[in-house]
Amino acid sequence: MNINTLFINFNKVKRMKKFLIITLLVVMAVVFLQGPTLLINSSEKGGNHNVEKIKLEPHVKIQRENLERKQTPPKQDFTDGLNASFTTIPFYLKANGIINQNTNKLYRNYQITIVTQTTVDRLSKVSMMAEKWKAPLSVAVFIKDSNNPKVEIEKMEKSIANDYPALSYYSDIHILISNKTRYPVNNLRNLAIEHSRTDLVFIMDADFLPPLGLHDYILSQKYYFNIKPSNQHYFKNNLLNFNHKKPSPLEPLPPQVPYNQIIDYSTNINNNDQEFNNINYNIENINDNEYLNNINNNNNNNNNNNNNKNNHGDDNNINHINNEPLKVAFVIPSFSSNIPPKQHPNNKMDMIDLVKNNKIQPSNSNVCKKCHSPTNFDKWMDAVEPYEVEYKWIFEPYLVFNRTQNIPFDERLKGYGFDKNSHAFSMAVEGFHFVVLPDSFIIHVNHSPSSWEGPSLDEQQWDALRVVCEIIPDIKIKNGYSPNVVLFNEPLPYECYSDHHW
């Protein structure tokens, strides 16, 4: 055998090897595209089929299901509702106990408003919330009957007047009338936020209850909304990724309230006080709690010190031009329980006992752990100071924030799914710091599954994901980020419409 023959044989082997590799790749591609089963050993046309099933890996099956789901067009009520408009009536009913009807201003030093949304048949839940909150509520009520809304509105008005005095006392009621869409949860939220009596808003769902005194406790931590680059050194133990800065002698210490004075906020409520025992008491005669007066005095001193600082000029090279407050949102840890609302705790010590006895659990711990796990409930149990947590998709905390710093909830989202998750993501991209308040909590009153108009909850959630997969890249581009860069463990565009979120 000469050298030429060897060379020819070598080339034949090389071509054969290449052919086998290509054939193998083609077979693998066919198996992948055929789905979870591949039919082989089939007989000729018209004959009986001898079927043998080859199962694919579970993740391949899921990918195929996600692709099929995405290619299936959503129902008409989803597409019609994306940009639907609604008839609204702001302040259909005004709070009759905390508002001076002549000046239309709040009587007392209320600075935080619960914002919530509901239907007429769930007003009793919001009334229980008002009894515990004892501060302003802005409630958007969904009127389901668009053909004859007057009947449902009259029913609502009668129920509030006769059955829910706390709701009448503390709540402004705004109306949104159906336009034959799925439940317009974010339209309702935006309506309530827009017409809140205060800039600080607390986003709540109707089936949660706060402990007594929560308004005043949150208010006692209000100075966190005034953290600036020039004073953030005072918060080095509370914020993440803290860049230490040498303190300026001209920068005053933020007003603080000793924790040993405000651990049990329910004790700040005088049980003999007519405000809480007589719903018709004239609230103009009520004095603020002593620690609230201290905060106001400290704020006044803070303003005086700031004026003095301005008189001194730009000492220590503090950049006053870029000294805007940080965007801060308070995270109120959320729990759920089957115990009756009257047995809900009003202070953290009792709350911890019930958690340890498994009578109260962190929200969605068995359904969507990632939805609330960033709160770090283990840390909350022992915490005595506020602490910032790292945002991760799909965190959906219940938040207190300044509405003037925030964008509205996306009103394309209607029905069930991703309405709070997507908004929290937008806040994170816009630079909000999520700070957990250690002595705060809210408790979900467990109930039988709610009925949502439209298709199944699973289908509504997948439809909502269509919108979310537009929100995620859009908000990143708006804030100068590439849509193809992961910021907070969120899925990238090519993998968004999938079950990776859970």
Coordinates of C-alpha atoms in Angstrom, one line a residue, residues 57-70 367-368 370-371 393-394 418 458 461-462 465-466 469 489-502:
E57 CA -35.9 15.5 30.5
P58 CA -38.5 17.4 32.6
H59 CA -36.9 20.8 31.9
V60 CA -37.3 20.1 28.1
K61 CA -41.0 19.3 28.6
I62 CA -41.5 22.5 30.6
Q63 CA -39.8 24.6 27.9
R64 CA -42.1 23.1 25.3
E65 CA -45.1 23.8 27.4
N66 CA -44.0 27.4 28.0
L67 CA -43.6 27.8 24.2
E68 CA -47.0 26.4 23.5
R69 CA -48.5 28.6 26.2
K70 CA -46.9 31.7 24.8
V367 CA -46.6 29.0 48.0
C368 CA -44.1 31.6 46.8
K370 CA -39.2 34.2 47.0
C371 CA -42.2 36.6 47.2
W393 CA -37.1 39.5 41.9
I394 CA -40.0 38.5 42.7
F418 CA -47.6 40.2 39.3
D458 CA -53.3 30.1 36.5
Q461 CA -51.1 34.7 36.0
W462 CA -49.6 33.6 32.7
L465 CA -46.6 37.6 32.7
R466 CA -46.9 38.8 29.1
C469 CA -42.0 40.7 30.2
N489 CA -32.0 38.2 39.6
E490 CA -34.8 38.9 37.2
P491 CA -35.1 36.9 34.0
L492 CA -33.8 38.3 30.7
P493 CA -36.1 38.8 27.8
Y494 CA -35.4 35.5 26.1
E495 CA -36.3 33.5 29.3
C496 CA -38.9 35.8 30.8
Y497 CA -42.1 33.9 29.7
S498 CA -41.4 30.9 31.7
D499 CA -41.8 29.3 35.2
H500 CA -38.3 30.5 36.2
H501 CA -39.9 33.2 38.3
W502 CA -41.0 30.9 41.1

